[in-house]
Amino acid sequence: MSGDRSATALILVDLQNDFLPGGALPVKDGDAVVPVANRLQSCFPLVVATRDWHPANHVSFAENHPGKHVGDTIEVGGRPQRLWPVHCVVNSFGAAFPTGLDTARVAEVVHKGIDPHVDSYSGFFDNDHVNSTHLADYLKQHHVSTIYLAGLATDYCVKATALDGLSLGFKVALIADACRGIDLSHGDVARSIEEMRAAGAKIVQRDDVLAGRA
């Protein structure tokens, strides 16, 4: 994936206030990704950002299920649904990009998780893979064949975006040290990286990208 990057895009996954320390659903050291994301952007001709954009009655919020708690798993439409704290509600501070994130080069913002009845980890599809965002079409319109991923969280939204990108025919590179994970069960992040690798993603490091070696 080195060399000419004219057909590449950097996708910044869910760099939002609620996923940073102090937010409603913080990812440990998630704030460390922000300056790295700023540096990486200049390496790519196209930068896209995804963000959760949930209505207040979203199915993933524990408070919308009486008697249930954060961390519980319920069944929705025949699929398991983990319950989370209220986070990234439309137009809230938690849903906004952090002030430290340079968005001047972000050409497109893709909102996901907008349907109250189904969660959406991936930047491409809802979790039921019935409804899609406009991300794939946007990338194809810009003749993108390879996507590089950075952001939050490695073992959830980054992984889902990587796997869906591969299924759609994109080459995918995970910038592993430009992501942070939740690791609810110890080893989740490592297992997720191996799952992405096994599916065909290339695992790279930020210094290789910055030096043009990745």
PDB file of C-alpha atoms in Angstrom:
ATOM      1  CA  MET A   1       0.000   0.000   0.000  1.00  0.00           C
ATOM      2  CA  SER A   2       3.002   2.253  -0.190  1.00  0.00           C
ATOM      3  CA  GLY A   3       3.796   4.638  -2.988  1.00  0.00           C
ATOM      4  CA  ASP A   4       1.093   6.623  -4.789  1.00  0.00           C
ATOM      5  CA  ARG A   5      -1.702   7.522  -2.413  1.00  0.00           C
ATOM      6  CA  SER A   6      -3.938   9.233  -4.967  1.00  0.00           C
ATOM      7  CA  ALA A   7      -6.564   6.522  -4.499  1.00  0.00           C
ATOM      8  CA  THR A   8      -6.409   6.472  -0.709  1.00  0.00           C
ATOM      9  CA  ALA A   9      -8.435   8.040   2.067  1.00  0.00           C
ATOM     10  CA  LEU A  10      -7.947   8.432   5.786  1.00  0.00           C
ATOM     11  CA  ILE A  11     -11.066   7.670   7.796  1.00  0.00           C
ATOM     12  CA  LEU A  12     -11.170   9.127  11.296  1.00  0.00           C
ATOM     13  CA  VAL A  13     -13.560   6.942  13.249  1.00  0.00           C
ATOM     14  CA  ASP A  14     -15.696   8.502  15.975  1.00  0.00           C
ATOM     15  CA  LEU A  15     -13.279  11.044  17.422  1.00  0.00           C
ATOM     16  CA  GLN A  16     -15.973  12.618  19.594  1.00  0.00           C
ATOM     17  CA  ASN A  17     -16.068  14.193  23.030  1.00  0.00           C
ATOM     18  CA  ASP A  18     -18.107  11.413  24.611  1.00  0.00           C
ATOM     19  CA  PHE A  19     -15.424   8.860  23.740  1.00  0.00           C
ATOM     20  CA  LEU A  20     -12.602  10.897  25.277  1.00  0.00           C
ATOM     21  CA  PRO A  21     -11.660  11.009  28.976  1.00  0.00           C
ATOM     22  CA  GLY A  22     -14.405  12.860  30.820  1.00  0.00           C
ATOM     23  CA  GLY A  23     -17.036  11.864  28.279  1.00  0.00           C
ATOM     24  CA  ALA A  24     -20.074   9.645  28.738  1.00  0.00           C
ATOM     25  CA  LEU A  25     -18.369   6.566  27.285  1.00  0.00           C
ATOM     26  CA  PRO A  26     -14.642   7.246  27.559  1.00  0.00           C
ATOM     27  CA  VAL A  27     -12.022   5.142  25.838  1.00  0.00           C
ATOM     28  CA  LYS A  28      -8.836   4.991  27.874  1.00  0.00           C
ATOM     29  CA  ASP A  29      -6.218   7.316  26.382  1.00  0.00           C
ATOM     30  CA  GLY A  30      -8.644   8.185  23.592  1.00  0.00           C
ATOM     31  CA  ASP A  31      -7.457  11.774  23.698  1.00  0.00           C
ATOM     32  CA  ALA A  32      -3.994  10.606  22.642  1.00  0.00           C
ATOM     33  CA  VAL A  33      -5.390   9.800  19.206  1.00  0.00           C
ATOM     34  CA  VAL A  34      -6.344  13.403  18.449  1.00  0.00           C
ATOM     35  CA  PRO A  35      -2.851  14.876  17.861  1.00  0.00           C
ATOM     36  CA  VAL A  36      -1.874  11.763  15.911  1.00  0.00           C
ATOM     37  CA  ALA A  37      -4.937  12.164  13.704  1.00  0.00           C
ATOM     38  CA  ASN A  38      -3.965  15.777  13.080  1.00  0.00           C
ATOM     39  CA  ARG A  39      -0.487  14.744  11.919  1.00  0.00           C
ATOM     40  CA  LEU A  40      -1.736  11.927   9.719  1.00  0.00           C
ATOM     41  CA  GLN A  41      -4.188  14.034   7.744  1.00  0.00           C
ATOM     42  CA  SER A  42      -1.512  15.728   5.663  1.00  0.00           C
ATOM     43  CA  CYS A  43      -0.445  12.322   4.310  1.00  0.00           C
ATOM     44  CA  PHE A  44      -3.723  11.771   2.482  1.00  0.00           C
ATOM     45  CA  PRO A  45      -5.511  13.470  -0.402  1.00  0.00           C
ATOM     46  CA  LEU A  46      -8.883  12.756   1.174  1.00  0.00           C
ATOM     47  CA  VAL A  47      -9.938  12.728   4.829  1.00  0.00           C
ATOM     48  CA  VAL A  48     -13.363  11.557   6.007  1.00  0.00           C
ATOM     49  CA  ALA A  49     -14.682  11.454   9.569  1.00  0.00           C
ATOM     50  CA  THR A  50     -17.455   9.299  10.988  1.00  0.00           C
ATOM     51  CA  ARG A  51     -19.403  10.057  14.115  1.00  0.00           C
ATOM     52  CA  ASP A  52     -22.172   8.512  16.163  1.00  0.00           C
ATOM     53  CA  TRP A  53     -25.270  10.669  15.850  1.00  0.00           C
ATOM     54  CA  HIS A  54     -27.850   9.048  18.075  1.00  0.00           C
ATOM     55  CA  PRO A  55     -31.415  10.139  18.814  1.00  0.00           C
ATOM     56  CA  ALA A  56     -32.213  10.314  22.529  1.00  0.00           C
ATOM     57  CA  ASN A  57     -34.413   7.202  22.288  1.00  0.00           C
ATOM     58  CA  HIS A  58     -31.672   5.054  20.766  1.00  0.00           C
ATOM     59  CA  VAL A  59     -31.921   1.310  21.321  1.00  0.00           C
ATOM     60  CA  SER A  60     -28.354   1.065  22.640  1.00  0.00           C
ATOM     61  CA  PHE A  61     -28.987   3.298  25.657  1.00  0.00           C
ATOM     62  CA  ALA A  62     -29.512   1.338  28.859  1.00  0.00           C
ATOM     63  CA  GLU A  63     -31.819   4.005  30.284  1.00  0.00           C
ATOM     64  CA  ASN A  64     -34.306   3.307  27.474  1.00  0.00           C
ATOM     65  CA  HIS A  65     -34.812  -0.255  28.785  1.00  0.00           C
ATOM     66  CA  PRO A  66     -36.422  -0.242  32.259  1.00  0.00           C
ATOM     67  CA  GLY A  67     -34.757  -2.692  34.598  1.00  0.00           C
ATOM     68  CA  LYS A  68     -31.654  -3.005  32.449  1.00  0.00           C
ATOM     69  CA  HIS A  69     -28.209  -1.608  33.135  1.00  0.00           C
ATOM     70  CA  VAL A  70     -25.133  -0.458  31.281  1.00  0.00           C
ATOM     71  CA  GLY A  71     -23.215  -3.547  30.216  1.00  0.00           C
ATOM     72  CA  ASP A  72     -26.285  -5.769  29.923  1.00  0.00           C
ATOM     73  CA  THR A  73     -26.936  -7.525  26.628  1.00  0.00           C
ATOM     74  CA  ILE A  74     -30.457  -7.772  25.281  1.00  0.00           C
ATOM     75  CA  GLU A  75     -31.895  -9.130  22.043  1.00  0.00           C
ATOM     76  CA  VAL A  76     -33.165  -6.685  19.428  1.00  0.00           C
ATOM     77  CA  GLY A  77     -34.495  -7.988  16.140  1.00  0.00           C
ATOM     78  CA  GLY A  78     -32.847 -11.339  16.743  1.00  0.00           C
ATOM     79  CA  ARG A  79     -29.432  -9.746  17.347  1.00  0.00           C
ATOM     80  CA  PRO A  80     -27.569  -9.242  20.607  1.00  0.00           C
ATOM     81  CA  GLN A  81     -27.412  -5.609  21.657  1.00  0.00           C
ATOM     82  CA  ARG A  82     -25.011  -4.421  24.320  1.00  0.00           C
ATOM     83  CA  LEU A  83     -26.373  -1.551  26.376  1.00  0.00           C
ATOM     84  CA  TRP A  84     -24.286   1.597  26.771  1.00  0.00           C
ATOM     85  CA  PRO A  85     -24.607   4.887  28.631  1.00  0.00           C
ATOM     86  CA  VAL A  86     -26.369   7.684  26.778  1.00  0.00           C
ATOM     87  CA  HIS A  87     -23.743   9.046  24.395  1.00  0.00           C
ATOM     88  CA  CYS A  88     -23.294  11.095  21.241  1.00  0.00           C
ATOM     89  CA  VAL A  89     -26.844  12.407  21.146  1.00  0.00           C
ATOM     90  CA  VAL A  90     -27.577  14.526  18.089  1.00  0.00           C
ATOM     91  CA  ASN A  91     -26.233  18.089  18.386  1.00  0.00           C
ATOM     92  CA  SER A  92     -24.933  17.530  21.913  1.00  0.00           C
ATOM     93  CA  PHE A  93     -21.485  18.492  23.173  1.00  0.00           C
ATOM     94  CA  GLY A  94     -20.691  14.802  23.541  1.00  0.00           C
ATOM     95  CA  ALA A  95     -21.376  14.165  19.873  1.00  0.00           C
ATOM     96  CA  ALA A  96     -19.140  17.010  18.708  1.00  0.00           C
ATOM     97  CA  PHE A  97     -15.563  16.678  17.572  1.00  0.00           C
ATOM     98  CA  PRO A  98     -13.069  17.703  20.263  1.00  0.00           C
ATOM     99  CA  THR A  99     -11.740  21.225  19.917  1.00  0.00           C
ATOM    100  CA  GLY A 100      -8.234  19.855  19.512  1.00  0.00           C
ATOM    101  CA  LEU A 101      -9.116  17.966  16.348  1.00  0.00           C
ATOM    102  CA  ASP A 102      -8.139  19.823  13.183  1.00  0.00           C
ATOM    103  CA  THR A 103     -11.149  19.457  10.910  1.00  0.00           C
ATOM    104  CA  ALA A 104      -9.978  21.833   8.175  1.00  0.00           C
ATOM    105  CA  ARG A 105      -8.983  18.903   5.948  1.00  0.00           C
ATOM    106  CA  VAL A 106     -12.051  16.771   6.714  1.00  0.00           C
ATOM    107  CA  ALA A 107     -13.889  16.712   3.405  1.00  0.00           C
ATOM    108  CA  GLU A 108     -16.920  14.723   4.538  1.00  0.00           C
ATOM    109  CA  VAL A 109     -18.597  13.780   7.806  1.00  0.00           C
ATOM    110  CA  VAL A 110     -20.586  10.549   7.879  1.00  0.00           C
ATOM    111  CA  HIS A 111     -23.250  10.239  10.570  1.00  0.00           C
ATOM    112  CA  LYS A 112     -24.134   6.777  11.816  1.00  0.00           C
ATOM    113  CA  GLY A 113     -26.431   5.287  14.419  1.00  0.00           C
ATOM    114  CA  ILE A 114     -29.212   7.647  13.430  1.00  0.00           C
ATOM    115  CA  ASP A 115     -31.937   4.957  13.408  1.00  0.00           C
ATOM    116  CA  PRO A 116     -33.314   4.637  16.958  1.00  0.00           C
ATOM    117  CA  HIS A 117     -34.061   0.942  16.430  1.00  0.00           C
ATOM    118  CA  VAL A 118     -30.643  -0.409  15.438  1.00  0.00           C
ATOM    119  CA  ASP A 119     -27.079   0.282  16.509  1.00  0.00           C
ATOM    120  CA  SER A 120     -24.328   1.134  14.050  1.00  0.00           C
ATOM    121  CA  TYR A 121     -20.703   0.478  14.872  1.00  0.00           C
ATOM    122  CA  SER A 122     -19.496   0.535  11.281  1.00  0.00           C
ATOM    123  CA  GLY A 123     -19.092   3.664   9.213  1.00  0.00           C
ATOM    124  CA  PHE A 124     -20.626   1.772   6.301  1.00  0.00           C
ATOM    125  CA  PHE A 125     -23.687  -0.085   7.650  1.00  0.00           C
ATOM    126  CA  ASP A 126     -26.023  -0.374  10.585  1.00  0.00           C
ATOM    127  CA  ASN A 127     -25.352  -3.504  12.629  1.00  0.00           C
ATOM    128  CA  ASP A 128     -28.141  -5.366  10.837  1.00  0.00           C
ATOM    129  CA  HIS A 129     -26.422  -4.680   7.482  1.00  0.00           C
ATOM    130  CA  VAL A 130     -29.766  -3.643   6.012  1.00  0.00           C
ATOM    131  CA  ASN A 131     -29.279   0.121   5.969  1.00  0.00           C
ATOM    132  CA  SER A 132     -26.109   1.779   4.782  1.00  0.00           C
ATOM    133  CA  THR A 133     -24.552   5.190   5.190  1.00  0.00           C
ATOM    134  CA  HIS A 134     -23.316   7.117   2.171  1.00  0.00           C
ATOM    135  CA  LEU A 135     -19.659   6.371   2.974  1.00  0.00           C
ATOM    136  CA  ALA A 136     -19.051   3.685   0.351  1.00  0.00           C
ATOM    137  CA  ASP A 137     -20.682   5.729  -2.400  1.00  0.00           C
ATOM    138  CA  TYR A 138     -18.706   8.805  -1.400  1.00  0.00           C
ATOM    139  CA  LEU A 139     -15.412   6.937  -1.501  1.00  0.00           C
ATOM    140  CA  LYS A 140     -16.202   5.379  -4.866  1.00  0.00           C
ATOM    141  CA  GLN A 141     -17.179   8.764  -6.282  1.00  0.00           C
ATOM    142  CA  HIS A 142     -13.711   9.944  -5.315  1.00  0.00           C
ATOM    143  CA  HIS A 143     -12.066   6.862  -6.851  1.00  0.00           C
ATOM    144  CA  VAL A 144     -10.794   5.633  -3.494  1.00  0.00           C
ATOM    145  CA  SER A 145      -9.645   2.016  -3.462  1.00  0.00           C
ATOM    146  CA  THR A 146      -7.694   1.954  -0.181  1.00  0.00           C
ATOM    147  CA  ILE A 147      -8.759   3.254   3.206  1.00  0.00           C
ATOM    148  CA  TYR A 148      -6.609   3.843   6.279  1.00  0.00           C
ATOM    149  CA  LEU A 149      -8.352   3.816   9.638  1.00  0.00           C
ATOM    150  CA  ALA A 150      -7.595   5.733  12.822  1.00  0.00           C
ATOM    151  CA  GLY A 151      -9.828   6.486  15.778  1.00  0.00           C
ATOM    152  CA  LEU A 152     -12.071   4.892  18.398  1.00  0.00           C
ATOM    153  CA  ALA A 153     -12.618   2.249  19.438  1.00  0.00           C
ATOM    154  CA  THR A 154     -10.354  -0.446  17.990  1.00  0.00           C
ATOM    155  CA  ASP A 155     -12.496  -3.350  19.149  1.00  0.00           C
ATOM    156  CA  TYR A 156     -15.857  -1.870  18.157  1.00  0.00           C
ATOM    157  CA  CYS A 157     -16.385   0.849  15.573  1.00  0.00           C
ATOM    158  CA  VAL A 158     -12.922   0.715  14.029  1.00  0.00           C
ATOM    159  CA  LYS A 159     -13.103  -3.059  13.652  1.00  0.00           C
ATOM    160  CA  ALA A 160     -16.621  -2.974  12.203  1.00  0.00           C
ATOM    161  CA  THR A 161     -15.616  -0.291   9.710  1.00  0.00           C
ATOM    162  CA  ALA A 162     -12.557  -2.282   8.667  1.00  0.00           C
ATOM    163  CA  LEU A 163     -14.458  -5.521   8.157  1.00  0.00           C
ATOM    164  CA  ASP A 164     -17.254  -3.855   6.219  1.00  0.00           C
ATOM    165  CA  GLY A 165     -14.741  -1.965   4.097  1.00  0.00           C
ATOM    166  CA  LEU A 166     -13.072  -5.239   3.168  1.00  0.00           C
ATOM    167  CA  SER A 167     -16.425  -6.844   2.376  1.00  0.00           C
ATOM    168  CA  LEU A 168     -17.162  -3.969  -0.012  1.00  0.00           C
ATOM    169  CA  GLY A 169     -13.923  -4.489  -1.889  1.00  0.00           C
ATOM    170  CA  PHE A 170     -11.767  -1.741  -0.415  1.00  0.00           C
ATOM    171  CA  LYS A 171      -8.204  -2.406   0.636  1.00  0.00           C
ATOM    172  CA  VAL A 172      -7.977  -1.582   4.317  1.00  0.00           C
ATOM    173  CA  ALA A 173      -5.035  -0.549   6.471  1.00  0.00           C
ATOM    174  CA  LEU A 174      -5.415  -0.193  10.223  1.00  0.00           C
ATOM    175  CA  ILE A 175      -3.066   2.381  11.724  1.00  0.00           C
ATOM    176  CA  ALA A 176      -2.914   0.417  14.952  1.00  0.00           C
ATOM    177  CA  ASP A 177      -1.191   2.965  17.171  1.00  0.00           C
ATOM    178  CA  ALA A 178      -3.526   5.701  15.945  1.00  0.00           C
ATOM    179  CA  CYS A 179      -6.436   3.873  17.574  1.00  0.00           C
ATOM    180  CA  ARG A 180      -7.440   3.020  21.118  1.00  0.00           C
ATOM    181  CA  GLY A 181      -9.771   0.284  22.305  1.00  0.00           C
ATOM    182  CA  ILE A 182     -12.218  -0.406  25.108  1.00  0.00           C
ATOM    183  CA  ASP A 183     -10.965  -3.924  25.979  1.00  0.00           C
ATOM    184  CA  LEU A 184     -14.003  -4.799  28.074  1.00  0.00           C
ATOM    185  CA  SER A 185     -12.655  -8.336  28.280  1.00  0.00           C
ATOM    186  CA  HIS A 186      -8.883  -8.401  28.519  1.00  0.00           C
ATOM    187  CA  GLY A 187      -7.473  -9.177  25.093  1.00  0.00           C
ATOM    188  CA  ASP A 188     -10.411  -7.805  23.087  1.00  0.00           C
ATOM    189  CA  VAL A 189      -8.217  -5.238  21.340  1.00  0.00           C
ATOM    190  CA  ALA A 190      -5.525  -7.761  20.401  1.00  0.00           C
ATOM    191  CA  ARG A 191      -8.130 -10.236  19.203  1.00  0.00           C
ATOM    192  CA  SER A 192      -9.839  -7.536  17.139  1.00  0.00           C
ATOM    193  CA  ILE A 193      -6.590  -6.593  15.431  1.00  0.00           C
ATOM    194  CA  GLU A 194      -5.950 -10.235  14.577  1.00  0.00           C
ATOM    195  CA  GLU A 195      -9.515 -10.571  13.273  1.00  0.00           C
ATOM    196  CA  MET A 196      -8.966  -7.601  10.978  1.00  0.00           C
ATOM    197  CA  ARG A 197      -5.626  -8.996   9.838  1.00  0.00           C
ATOM    198  CA  ALA A 198      -7.151 -12.416   9.136  1.00  0.00           C
ATOM    199  CA  ALA A 199      -9.908 -10.785   7.085  1.00  0.00           C
ATOM    200  CA  GLY A 200      -7.318  -9.073   4.880  1.00  0.00           C
ATOM    201  CA  ALA A 201      -6.514  -5.765   6.549  1.00  0.00           C
ATOM    202  CA  LYS A 202      -2.929  -4.565   6.634  1.00  0.00           C
ATOM    203  CA  ILE A 203      -1.734  -3.546  10.093  1.00  0.00           C
ATOM    204  CA  VAL A 204       0.577  -0.528  10.006  1.00  0.00           C
ATOM    205  CA  GLN A 205       2.013   2.027  12.411  1.00  0.00           C
ATOM    206  CA  ARG A 206       1.732   5.801  12.297  1.00  0.00           C
ATOM    207  CA  ASP A 207       5.468   6.369  11.796  1.00  0.00           C
ATOM    208  CA  ASP A 208       5.400   4.209   8.687  1.00  0.00           C
ATOM    209  CA  VAL A 209       2.493   6.224   7.316  1.00  0.00           C
ATOM    210  CA  LEU A 210       4.147   9.531   8.132  1.00  0.00           C
ATOM    211  CA  ALA A 211       7.365   8.370   6.460  1.00  0.00           C
ATOM    212  CA  GLY A 212       5.519   7.106   3.384  1.00  0.00           C
ATOM    213  CA  ARG A 213       6.461   3.482   4.024  1.00  0.00           C
ATOM    214  CA  ALA A 214       2.966   2.104   4.699  1.00  0.00           C
TER     215      ALA A 214
END
